[in-house]
Coordinates of C-alpha atoms in Angstrom, one line a residue:
M119 CA -14.4 -48.1 -13.7
E120 CA -17.8 -46.4 -14.0
S121 CA -19.8 -49.6 -11.9
A122 CA -16.6 -49.1 -9.6
L123 CA -17.2 -45.9 -8.5
K124 CA -20.5 -46.8 -8.6
D125 CA -20.1 -49.7 -6.0
L126 CA -18.3 -46.5 -4.0
S127 CA -20.8 -44.5 -3.4
T128 CA -24.0 -44.5 -0.8
P129 CA -27.2 -44.3 -3.1
T130 CA -29.2 -43.0 0.1
G131 CA -30.1 -39.0 0.1
G132 CA -30.7 -39.2 -3.4
V133 CA -27.4 -38.2 -4.8
E134 CA -25.2 -41.3 -6.4
D135 CA -21.5 -40.2 -4.5
V136 CA -20.0 -40.6 -8.3
Y137 CA -16.3 -39.9 -6.7
G138 CA -16.6 -41.9 -3.6
E139 CA -16.2 -39.1 -1.5
D140 CA -18.5 -39.4 1.5
C141 CA -17.7 -43.1 1.9
A142 CA -14.3 -42.3 2.2
T143 CA -12.6 -42.3 5.4
E144 CA -11.0 -39.2 6.6
D145 CA -7.3 -40.0 5.5
Q146 CA -8.3 -41.7 2.2
C147 CA -7.7 -39.6 -0.7
I148 CA -10.0 -38.3 -3.5
T149 CA -9.6 -36.0 -6.6
P150 CA -11.0 -32.6 -5.9
W151 CA -13.0 -32.8 -9.0
S152 CA -14.2 -29.4 -10.9
I153 CA -15.1 -27.9 -14.5
A154 CA -12.9 -25.9 -16.4
V155 CA -15.9 -22.9 -17.4
S156 CA -18.2 -21.6 -14.3
S157 CA -21.9 -21.9 -14.2
G158 CA -24.5 -22.7 -11.5
Y159 CA -24.4 -22.9 -8.3
N160 CA -20.3 -22.8 -9.1
L161 CA -21.0 -19.6 -10.9
L162 CA -22.6 -17.7 -7.8
R163 CA -19.4 -18.7 -6.5
D164 CA -16.7 -17.6 -8.2
P165 CA -15.8 -14.0 -6.8
R166 CA -14.9 -12.6 -10.3
Y167 CA -17.7 -13.5 -12.4
N168 CA -20.4 -13.4 -9.6
K169 CA -22.8 -10.8 -10.2
G170 CA -25.6 -11.7 -7.4
L171 CA -28.9 -10.5 -8.4
A172 CA -27.7 -8.7 -11.3
F173 CA -27.9 -11.5 -13.6
T174 CA -30.1 -11.3 -16.2
E175 CA -33.1 -13.6 -17.3
R176 CA -31.3 -14.4 -20.6
E177 CA -27.7 -15.1 -18.3
R178 CA -30.0 -17.0 -15.8
D179 CA -30.8 -19.3 -18.5
A180 CA -27.9 -19.5 -20.6
H181 CA -25.7 -20.4 -17.3
Y182 CA -28.1 -22.8 -15.3
L183 CA -29.0 -20.3 -12.6
R184 CA -32.4 -20.0 -13.0
G185 CA -33.6 -20.8 -9.2
L186 CA -30.7 -20.6 -8.0
L187 CA -31.5 -17.3 -7.2
P188 CA -34.6 -15.2 -6.1
P189 CA -36.6 -13.7 -9.0
V190 CA -35.6 -10.1 -8.4
I191 CA -33.1 -8.5 -11.2
S192 CA -30.9 -6.0 -9.4
S193 CA -28.7 -3.5 -11.0
Q194 CA -25.1 -3.0 -8.9
E195 CA -25.9 0.3 -8.5
L196 CA -28.6 -0.7 -6.5
Q197 CA -26.4 -3.4 -5.1
E198 CA -24.0 -0.6 -4.5
K199 CA -26.3 1.0 -2.0
K200 CA -27.8 -1.3 -0.6
L201 CA -24.1 -2.6 1.2
M202 CA -23.1 0.6 1.2
Q203 CA -26.1 1.1 4.1
S204 CA -25.2 -2.2 5.7
I205 CA -21.4 -1.5 6.3
R206 CA -22.0 2.1 8.0
Q207 CA -24.2 0.0 10.0
Y208 CA -21.0 -0.8 11.8
D209 CA -19.6 1.2 14.4
V210 CA -16.5 -0.8 14.7
P211 CA -13.9 0.2 11.8
L212 CA -12.7 -3.8 12.3
H213 CA -16.5 -4.8 11.5
K214 CA -16.5 -3.0 8.2
Y215 CA -12.7 -4.2 7.3
V216 CA -14.2 -8.0 7.3
A217 CA -17.1 -6.8 5.6
M218 CA -15.1 -5.4 3.0
M219 CA -12.8 -8.8 2.9
E220 CA -16.1 -10.5 2.5
L221 CA -17.5 -9.1 -0.2
E222 CA -14.1 -9.3 -1.8
E223 CA -14.1 -12.9 -2.0
R224 CA -17.7 -13.6 -3.3
N225 CA -18.3 -10.2 -5.5
E226 CA -14.4 -8.9 -7.0
R227 CA -16.1 -6.2 -9.2
L228 CA -19.2 -5.0 -6.5
F229 CA -16.5 -4.5 -3.8
Y230 CA -14.2 -2.2 -6.3
K231 CA -17.0 -0.7 -7.2
L232 CA -18.5 0.0 -3.5
L233 CA -14.4 1.5 -3.1
I234 CA -14.2 3.2 -6.0
D235 CA -17.4 5.0 -5.8
N236 CA -16.4 6.1 -2.1
V237 CA -13.0 6.3 -1.8
E238 CA -12.7 8.9 1.1
E239 CA -14.9 6.8 3.1
L240 CA -13.2 3.6 2.8
L241 CA -10.2 4.1 2.4
P242 CA -9.5 4.0 6.0
I243 CA -10.5 0.7 6.6
V244 CA -9.1 -1.4 3.3
Y245 CA -6.1 0.6 4.4
T246 CA -4.1 2.5 7.3
P247 CA -5.4 3.0 9.6
T248 CA -7.7 -0.2 10.2
V249 CA -5.4 -2.1 8.5
G250 CA -2.6 -2.6 11.4
E251 CA -5.6 -3.5 14.0
A252 CA -6.9 -6.4 10.9
C253 CA -3.2 -7.7 10.8
Q254 CA -2.5 -8.1 14.6
K255 CA -5.8 -9.8 15.1
Y256 CA -5.2 -11.9 11.6
G257 CA -5.2 -15.4 13.2
S258 CA -8.5 -14.9 14.3
L259 CA -10.0 -13.3 11.6
F260 CA -8.6 -15.6 9.1
K261 CA -11.1 -17.4 7.0
R262 CA -9.3 -18.4 3.7
P263 CA -6.1 -17.7 2.2
Q264 CA -5.0 -14.7 -0.2
G265 CA -2.3 -14.3 -2.2
L266 CA 1.2 -17.0 -1.4
Y267 CA 2.9 -17.5 1.9
I268 CA 6.3 -18.4 0.6
S269 CA 8.0 -19.7 4.1
L270 CA 11.1 -21.0 5.2
N271 CA 9.7 -24.7 4.5
E272 CA 9.3 -23.8 0.6
K273 CA 13.1 -23.2 0.6
G274 CA 14.7 -24.5 -2.9
R275 CA 11.5 -25.1 -4.2
I276 CA 10.2 -20.9 -4.5
L277 CA 10.0 -21.4 -8.1
E278 CA 7.2 -24.2 -7.9
V279 CA 5.1 -22.0 -5.2
L280 CA 5.5 -19.2 -7.4
K281 CA 3.9 -21.6 -10.3
N282 CA 1.0 -22.4 -7.9
W283 CA -0.6 -19.7 -8.7
P284 CA -3.2 -20.2 -11.0
E285 CA -2.6 -16.7 -12.3
K286 CA -0.2 -16.1 -15.4
S287 CA 0.1 -12.8 -16.4
I288 CA 1.4 -11.1 -13.0
Q289 CA 2.1 -7.5 -13.0
V290 CA 2.6 -6.2 -9.6
I291 CA 3.7 -7.9 -6.6
V292 CA 3.6 -6.5 -3.6
V293 CA 5.7 -8.5 -0.7
T294 CA 6.5 -8.3 2.5
D295 CA 8.2 -10.1 5.3
G296 CA 5.3 -8.8 8.6
E297 CA 8.9 -7.4 9.9
R298 CA 7.8 -3.6 10.5
I299 CA 4.1 -3.6 9.8
L300 CA 3.1 0.5 9.9
G301 CA 4.1 1.2 13.7
L302 CA 3.2 -1.8 15.1
G303 CA 6.3 -4.0 14.8
D304 CA 6.9 -7.4 14.0
L305 CA 3.4 -9.3 13.5
G306 CA 5.5 -12.3 11.1
C307 CA 2.8 -14.2 8.4
Q308 CA 0.0 -12.0 9.5
G309 CA 1.5 -9.2 7.6
V310 CA -0.1 -10.5 5.0
G311 CA -3.3 -7.4 5.1
I312 CA -0.9 -4.9 4.0
P313 CA -0.3 -6.6 0.8
V314 CA -3.3 -7.8 0.4
G315 CA -4.8 -4.2 1.2
K316 CA -2.0 -2.3 -1.0
L317 CA -3.0 -4.3 -4.1
A318 CA -6.6 -3.7 -3.6
L319 CA -5.6 0.2 -3.8
Y320 CA -3.5 -0.8 -7.1
T321 CA -6.7 -1.7 -8.6
A322 CA -9.0 0.1 -6.9
L323 CA -7.0 3.8 -7.3
G324 CA -4.6 3.1 -9.9
G325 CA -6.3 0.9 -12.2
V326 CA -4.1 -2.1 -12.8
R327 CA -6.8 -5.1 -13.2
P328 CA -6.6 -7.2 -9.8
S329 CA -5.4 -10.5 -12.1
A330 CA -2.5 -9.2 -12.8
C331 CA -1.8 -8.3 -8.7
L332 CA -0.2 -11.3 -6.7
P333 CA 0.3 -10.3 -2.9
I334 CA 3.3 -12.4 -1.4
T335 CA 3.9 -13.1 2.3
I336 CA 7.2 -13.8 3.0
D337 CA 7.4 -15.7 6.2
V338 CA 10.8 -16.6 8.2
G339 CA 9.7 -16.7 11.9
T340 CA 9.0 -14.0 14.2
N341 CA 10.6 -12.5 17.3
N342 CA 7.1 -11.3 18.5
E343 CA 7.2 -13.7 21.4
K344 CA 2.6 -12.8 21.8
L345 CA 1.8 -14.1 18.4
L346 CA 4.5 -17.3 18.7
N347 CA 2.5 -18.1 21.6
D348 CA -0.8 -17.1 20.1
E349 CA -2.7 -20.9 19.6
F350 CA -4.3 -18.9 16.3
Y351 CA -0.7 -17.7 14.8
I352 CA -0.8 -18.7 11.1
G353 CA 3.2 -18.3 10.5
L354 CA 6.0 -20.2 11.6
R355 CA 6.0 -20.9 14.9
Q356 CA 10.1 -19.8 15.1
R357 CA 12.2 -16.9 15.7
R358 CA 13.2 -14.7 12.8
A359 CA 16.0 -15.6 10.1
T360 CA 18.6 -13.1 9.4
G361 CA 21.8 -13.1 8.1
Q362 CA 23.0 -15.3 5.2
E363 CA 20.4 -17.5 5.2
Y364 CA 17.7 -14.5 5.1
Y365 CA 19.3 -13.1 1.7
D366 CA 20.0 -16.5 0.8
F367 CA 16.0 -17.0 1.1
L368 CA 15.1 -13.8 -0.6
H369 CA 17.9 -14.2 -3.4
E370 CA 16.3 -17.5 -4.9
F371 CA 12.8 -15.4 -4.3
M372 CA 13.7 -13.1 -6.5
S373 CA 15.8 -15.5 -9.2
A374 CA 12.5 -17.4 -9.1
V375 CA 9.9 -14.1 -9.5
K376 CA 11.9 -12.7 -12.3
Q377 CA 12.4 -16.1 -14.0
N378 CA 8.9 -16.7 -13.9
Y379 CA 7.4 -13.5 -14.8
G380 CA 10.3 -12.0 -16.1
E381 CA 12.0 -8.8 -16.4
K382 CA 8.5 -6.2 -16.2
I383 CA 7.6 -7.5 -13.6
L384 CA 7.2 -4.6 -10.4
V385 CA 8.0 -5.9 -7.3
Q386 CA 7.1 -3.5 -4.6
F387 CA 8.6 -4.2 -1.1
E388 CA 6.2 -3.1 2.0
D389 CA 7.1 -3.4 5.7
F390 CA 10.5 -4.4 5.8
A391 CA 12.9 -3.5 9.0
N392 CA 14.9 -0.9 8.0
H393 CA 18.5 -2.6 8.1
N394 CA 16.9 -5.3 5.6
A395 CA 14.7 -2.6 3.3
F396 CA 17.9 -0.7 2.1
E397 CA 20.0 -3.5 1.5
L398 CA 17.3 -5.3 -0.7
L399 CA 16.5 -2.2 -2.8
A400 CA 20.4 -1.2 -3.3
K401 CA 20.8 -4.3 -4.4
Y402 CA 18.2 -5.7 -6.5
R403 CA 17.0 -1.7 -8.1
T404 CA 20.3 -2.5 -10.8
S405 CA 19.0 -5.9 -11.9
H406 CA 15.0 -5.6 -11.4
L407 CA 12.0 -3.8 -11.6
V408 CA 11.7 -2.6 -7.9
F409 CA 10.3 -0.2 -5.5
N410 CA 10.1 0.1 -1.7
D411 CA 7.1 2.0 -1.0
D412 CA 8.3 3.2 2.3
I413 CA 11.5 4.8 1.4
Q414 CA 10.6 5.8 -2.5
G415 CA 6.5 6.0 -2.1
T416 CA 6.6 8.3 1.4
A417 CA 8.9 10.0 0.3
S418 CA 7.8 11.2 -3.3
V419 CA 4.2 11.9 -1.5
V420 CA 6.2 14.4 1.1
L421 CA 7.8 15.8 -1.5
A422 CA 4.2 16.6 -3.7
G423 CA 3.6 18.0 -1.0
L424 CA 6.3 20.4 -0.1
I425 CA 6.2 21.2 -3.6
A426 CA 2.8 22.3 -3.3
S427 CA 3.2 23.9 0.4
L428 CA 5.6 26.6 -0.9
K429 CA 2.0 28.5 -2.0
L430 CA 1.3 28.6 1.2
L431 CA 4.9 29.2 2.9
G432 CA 6.4 31.1 0.2
G433 CA 9.9 31.0 -1.6
A434 CA 11.4 28.4 -3.8
L435 CA 12.1 24.1 -1.7
C436 CA 15.7 25.7 -1.6
D437 CA 15.0 28.5 0.9
H438 CA 13.6 26.4 3.4
T439 CA 15.2 23.9 6.5
F440 CA 13.7 20.8 7.3
L441 CA 13.9 18.1 10.9
F442 CA 13.0 15.2 10.8
L443 CA 11.9 13.2 13.9
G444 CA 13.0 9.8 12.8
A445 CA 15.9 9.0 10.6
G446 CA 14.9 5.3 9.9
E447 CA 14.4 4.4 5.6
A448 CA 11.1 6.6 5.7
G449 CA 13.1 9.6 7.5
T450 CA 15.8 9.1 5.4
G451 CA 14.2 8.2 2.1
I452 CA 12.2 11.1 2.6
A453 CA 15.3 13.7 2.7
E454 CA 17.1 11.8 0.1
L455 CA 14.4 12.7 -2.5
I456 CA 14.1 16.5 -1.0
A457 CA 17.9 16.9 -1.1
L458 CA 17.9 15.2 -4.9
E459 CA 15.5 17.9 -5.8
I460 CA 17.3 20.9 -4.7
S461 CA 20.1 19.9 -6.2
N462 CA 18.2 19.7 -9.9
K463 CA 16.4 22.7 -10.3
T464 CA 19.3 24.7 -8.3
N465 CA 22.3 22.6 -10.1
I466 CA 23.6 22.8 -6.7
P467 CA 25.8 19.1 -5.6
V468 CA 23.4 17.0 -3.3
E469 CA 26.4 16.9 -1.2
E470 CA 25.7 20.7 -0.4
T471 CA 21.5 20.7 -0.3
R472 CA 21.2 17.6 2.0
K473 CA 23.1 20.3 5.0
K474 CA 19.6 21.9 4.7
I475 CA 17.8 18.6 6.3
W476 CA 18.6 17.8 9.7
L477 CA 17.6 14.4 11.4
V478 CA 17.1 13.7 15.0
D479 CA 17.2 9.9 15.8
S480 CA 16.5 8.4 19.7
K481 CA 19.9 9.3 20.4
G482 CA 19.5 13.3 19.4
L483 CA 20.5 15.2 16.4
I484 CA 22.7 13.7 14.3
V485 CA 25.7 15.0 13.9
S486 CA 29.2 14.5 12.7
G487 CA 30.6 13.5 16.1
R488 CA 28.4 10.4 15.9
K489 CA 29.5 9.5 12.7
E490 CA 31.5 6.3 13.6
T491 CA 28.7 4.9 15.5
L492 CA 26.2 5.7 13.1
Q493 CA 24.5 3.2 10.4
A494 CA 25.4 3.9 6.6
F495 CA 21.8 5.6 5.9
K496 CA 22.1 8.1 8.1
K497 CA 25.9 8.7 8.2
P498 CA 25.1 11.6 4.7
W499 CA 22.6 13.5 7.1
A500 CA 25.7 14.3 10.1
H501 CA 26.0 17.8 9.9
E502 CA 28.9 19.5 11.7
H503 CA 27.5 21.1 15.2
E504 CA 27.5 20.2 19.0
P505 CA 25.8 17.5 20.1
V506 CA 21.4 18.1 20.5
N507 CA 20.0 15.6 23.0
N508 CA 16.1 16.1 22.4
L509 CA 13.3 17.6 19.8
L510 CA 12.5 20.9 21.2
D511 CA 16.3 22.0 21.4
A512 CA 17.1 20.5 18.4
V513 CA 13.7 22.9 17.1
K514 CA 15.6 25.7 18.5
A515 CA 19.3 25.3 17.3
V516 CA 18.4 24.7 13.7
K517 CA 15.2 26.8 13.7
P518 CA 13.9 24.6 10.6
T519 CA 10.9 25.9 8.7
V520 CA 9.6 22.6 8.0
L521 CA 9.4 19.8 10.9
I522 CA 8.6 16.5 9.6
G523 CA 7.7 12.9 12.1
T524 CA 8.7 9.5 10.9
S525 CA 9.5 8.1 14.4
G526 CA 6.8 6.1 14.4
T527 CA 6.1 7.0 18.0
G528 CA 2.7 8.8 19.0
R529 CA 2.6 12.6 20.8
T530 CA 6.2 13.1 20.0
F531 CA 5.7 16.7 18.6
T532 CA 4.6 18.5 22.1
K533 CA 2.6 21.8 22.8
E534 CA 6.3 23.3 23.5
V535 CA 8.1 21.5 20.5
V536 CA 5.2 22.9 17.9
E537 CA 4.5 26.5 19.9
A538 CA 8.3 27.2 19.0
M539 CA 7.8 26.3 15.4
A540 CA 4.9 28.7 15.5
C541 CA 7.1 31.4 17.2
M542 CA 10.2 30.6 14.6
N543 CA 8.1 30.9 11.4
K544 CA 4.6 33.0 10.7
R545 CA 3.0 29.8 8.7
P546 CA 5.2 26.3 10.1
L547 CA 4.5 23.4 7.8
I548 CA 4.1 20.3 10.7
M549 CA 3.9 16.9 8.6
A550 CA 3.1 14.3 11.7
L551 CA 3.2 11.3 9.0
S552 CA 3.4 8.3 11.5
N553 CA 1.0 5.3 11.1
P554 CA -1.5 4.6 12.6
T555 CA -3.5 7.0 13.6
S556 CA -2.1 6.1 17.3
Q557 CA 1.3 6.9 16.1
A558 CA 1.1 10.1 15.3
E559 CA 3.4 12.8 16.2
C560 CA 0.4 15.0 16.8
T561 CA -2.7 15.6 15.9
A562 CA -4.3 18.3 13.4
E563 CA -6.1 19.6 16.4
E564 CA -3.2 20.0 18.6
A565 CA -1.1 21.3 15.5
Y566 CA -3.8 23.9 14.6
T567 CA -4.8 24.8 18.5
W568 CA -0.7 25.1 19.5
S569 CA -0.2 27.1 16.6
E570 CA -2.8 29.6 16.9
G571 CA -4.0 28.3 13.5
R572 CA -1.4 29.5 11.7
S573 CA 0.4 26.2 11.0
V574 CA 0.0 23.8 7.6
F575 CA -0.8 20.3 8.5
A576 CA -0.5 17.0 7.3
S577 CA -0.5 13.6 8.9
G578 CA 0.1 9.8 7.1
S579 CA -3.8 8.5 9.2
P580 CA -6.6 10.9 8.0
F581 CA -7.5 13.7 10.9
P582 CA -10.9 15.6 10.5
S583 CA -10.7 18.8 9.4
F584 CA -10.8 21.7 12.5
E585 CA -12.5 25.1 13.3
Y586 CA -10.2 27.5 14.3
D587 CA -10.9 30.8 15.5
G588 CA -13.7 30.7 12.9
K589 CA -11.8 29.4 10.1
L590 CA -12.1 25.8 8.7
N591 CA -8.9 24.1 8.7
I592 CA -8.8 20.8 6.8
P593 CA -5.5 18.8 7.2
G594 CA -3.5 17.1 4.5
Q595 CA -2.8 13.4 4.1
A596 CA 0.7 12.6 3.1
N597 CA -0.6 9.2 2.1
N598 CA 1.7 6.7 -0.2
C599 CA -2.0 5.9 -1.8
Y600 CA -1.5 8.8 -3.7
I601 CA 1.7 8.1 -5.4
F602 CA 2.4 4.4 -5.6
P603 CA -0.8 3.0 -7.4
G604 CA -0.4 5.4 -10.4
F605 CA 3.4 5.4 -10.8
G606 CA 3.0 1.1 -10.6
F607 CA 0.6 1.9 -13.3
G608 CA 2.8 4.1 -15.3
L609 CA 5.5 1.4 -14.6
V610 CA 3.7 -1.3 -15.6
M611 CA 1.8 0.9 -19.0
S612 CA 5.3 1.9 -20.2
G613 CA 6.8 -1.9 -20.2
T614 CA 9.3 -0.2 -18.3
I615 CA 12.8 -2.2 -16.6
R616 CA 13.6 0.0 -14.3
V617 CA 12.9 2.7 -11.4
H618 CA 14.7 5.6 -11.6
D619 CA 15.1 8.4 -8.8
D620 CA 14.1 11.1 -11.7
M621 CA 10.5 8.9 -11.9
L622 CA 9.8 9.9 -8.5
L623 CA 10.6 13.7 -8.4
A624 CA 8.4 13.3 -11.8
A625 CA 5.5 11.5 -9.7
S626 CA 6.0 13.9 -6.8
E627 CA 5.3 16.8 -9.1
A628 CA 2.4 15.7 -11.3
L629 CA 0.5 15.2 -7.8
A630 CA 1.5 18.8 -6.6
A631 CA -0.1 20.4 -9.8
Q632 CA -3.0 18.7 -8.9
V633 CA -3.3 20.9 -6.0
T634 CA -5.6 24.1 -7.0
E635 CA -6.7 27.4 -5.7
E636 CA -9.6 26.3 -4.0
H637 CA -7.9 23.8 -2.2
Y638 CA -4.9 26.5 -1.1
A639 CA -7.8 28.9 0.3
K640 CA -8.2 25.6 2.7
G641 CA -4.8 25.3 3.8
M642 CA -5.0 21.7 2.0
I643 CA -1.6 20.8 0.4
Y644 CA -2.9 17.0 -1.1
P645 CA -6.0 17.7 -3.8
P646 CA -8.7 15.5 -2.1
F647 CA -9.0 11.7 -2.3
A648 CA -12.3 11.5 -4.3
D649 CA -10.0 12.3 -7.7
I650 CA -7.2 9.7 -7.4
R651 CA -8.4 8.4 -10.7
K652 CA -7.9 10.8 -12.6
I653 CA -5.0 12.3 -10.1
S654 CA -3.2 8.8 -10.8
A655 CA -3.4 9.0 -14.5
H656 CA -1.5 11.7 -14.3
I657 CA 1.4 10.2 -12.1
A658 CA 1.5 7.3 -14.2
A659 CA 1.6 9.4 -17.3
S660 CA 4.4 11.8 -15.8
V661 CA 6.1 8.2 -14.8
A662 CA 6.1 6.9 -18.3
A663 CA 7.1 9.8 -19.8
K664 CA 10.3 10.0 -17.9
A665 CA 10.8 6.2 -18.6
Y666 CA 10.9 6.9 -22.4
E667 CA 12.8 9.7 -21.7
L668 CA 15.8 7.6 -19.9
G669 CA 15.1 4.6 -22.5
V670 CA 14.1 2.3 -19.8
A671 CA 10.2 2.0 -21.3
T672 CA 9.4 -1.2 -23.6
R673 CA 6.0 -0.6 -24.7
L674 CA 6.7 1.0 -28.4
P675 CA 5.4 3.1 -30.1
R676 CA 5.7 5.6 -27.5
P677 CA 1.5 6.8 -27.6
A678 CA 0.8 10.2 -28.2
D679 CA -1.2 11.2 -25.1
L680 CA -0.3 9.2 -22.2
V681 CA -3.0 10.6 -19.7
K682 CA -5.6 9.6 -22.1
Y683 CA -3.6 6.1 -22.6
A684 CA -3.1 5.8 -19.1
E685 CA -7.0 6.2 -18.7
S686 CA -8.0 3.7 -21.3
C687 CA -5.6 1.2 -19.8
M688 CA -7.7 1.6 -16.3
Y689 CA -9.3 -1.7 -15.6
T690 CA -13.3 -0.3 -14.5
P691 CA -15.2 -2.6 -12.3
N692 CA -18.5 -2.7 -14.1
Y693 CA -20.8 -5.6 -14.4
R694 CA -20.1 -7.4 -18.2
S695 CA -22.3 -9.2 -19.9
Y696 CA -21.6 -12.9 -20.4
R697 CA -22.8 -14.6 -23.4

């Protein structure tokens, strides 16, 4: 065998081609040989274990690195300082995003160290708003695959595809079909950037170890003509599968996930279109551990802001009237959780508490006269009222104390709308939640200026602070990143097998409790992201406590101090020493 191999080799160049790779023609098959333990050159190209110039003298000898690195030995802290200087030199956010993704591909621990220590600066880069542009251009940016791509080509073989993933102890899956990416619409297979980004935040903000995270893109086609005609598009070049074909494919996926990873695997649905998002959540919430961040995560983080804002607005939650612009999965999900929270606090049936909440969609105020033509998820919000065709007239008719935008359409909170809110309320709460920044219903500057500095403002994407009449206003960011990493970590650390709405309420109250008097003095209704690991630990503990209370936690016995237990379980990205 050895002699046969040597006969195939080409001795020129100083290295024997023992396996015949160099002399094989392009259409001949070769075996992709590798070794089990990373060392030498391979170790430097293994992102999980590579430390770059931080390998010690002893490690360089023990792992055959001598001569493969310059002689200097650098600390992880110095590497971090150097990289942050390099990233800050880029003027274009997308260039910073690419630099961060390239870092993750070569040095995983340094990537997370950078993200954790500079979270307020880098969060808008690795996630919204920059991730939206990255998804739009993903075909051109694509260098190496991230996560799993399960297309219609794999129908009947999804379990086999899942087994191709090298990690077996998966705890969290984030999956998208790319149909409704942020406010950007159908991006097909290029929506992969969303689950990749979400899981990076699960690790950095929530402490779930990277090897336990699996991003998955379900490719059932795209209706985006621009992508279908783009020579660099990375997905199936066909229109979207719909109806029974779509749901059968998703059912195979959900069944395969449970069969491969067990009862306690968390599946987070991300950026599915409304008509599928509600259906999938309703179908699988009783049989799988599922969570829809657009419906439930958004609702929980917005409710947290509302609970915290009561210190500034006055009164209890039941004293306020809420008006939404946008009646999709985010808007109706938030509305339902508000109604449920009011019901829990007042013992008033949720059917009654819904009457404090009004929604405006593309056809105007949702009222009972429109009930016959409404989608099922909108019908609970069809209250008795005469028709109202636009947002400004709805504000004047409903007289809300809180205005929430989930429309996905920018600049819809006009000067007249904000002025009307300010005219009716001493301190109106205005939440322009649509992402990315370009789709926000109004800017922080507009909200503060048009309300003469009296509004309490929060948005989905970050806005800079704004000074009005000598007072510095710091806008809140109702970012799902506050909730989903800690929420998911709480489910994982308690071994929870089902998500219950009471867990979402517990997460909201835990987040609101992290807002201090110092924050309120600056008009803030969310704590700063700099404290996000501590915040996530408290959220995880509250979610786990509720899971134990409801009897759906399987990790026994229950830890005595859940906050300390959460902190002790969190992944830390500091370099490890190698034997």
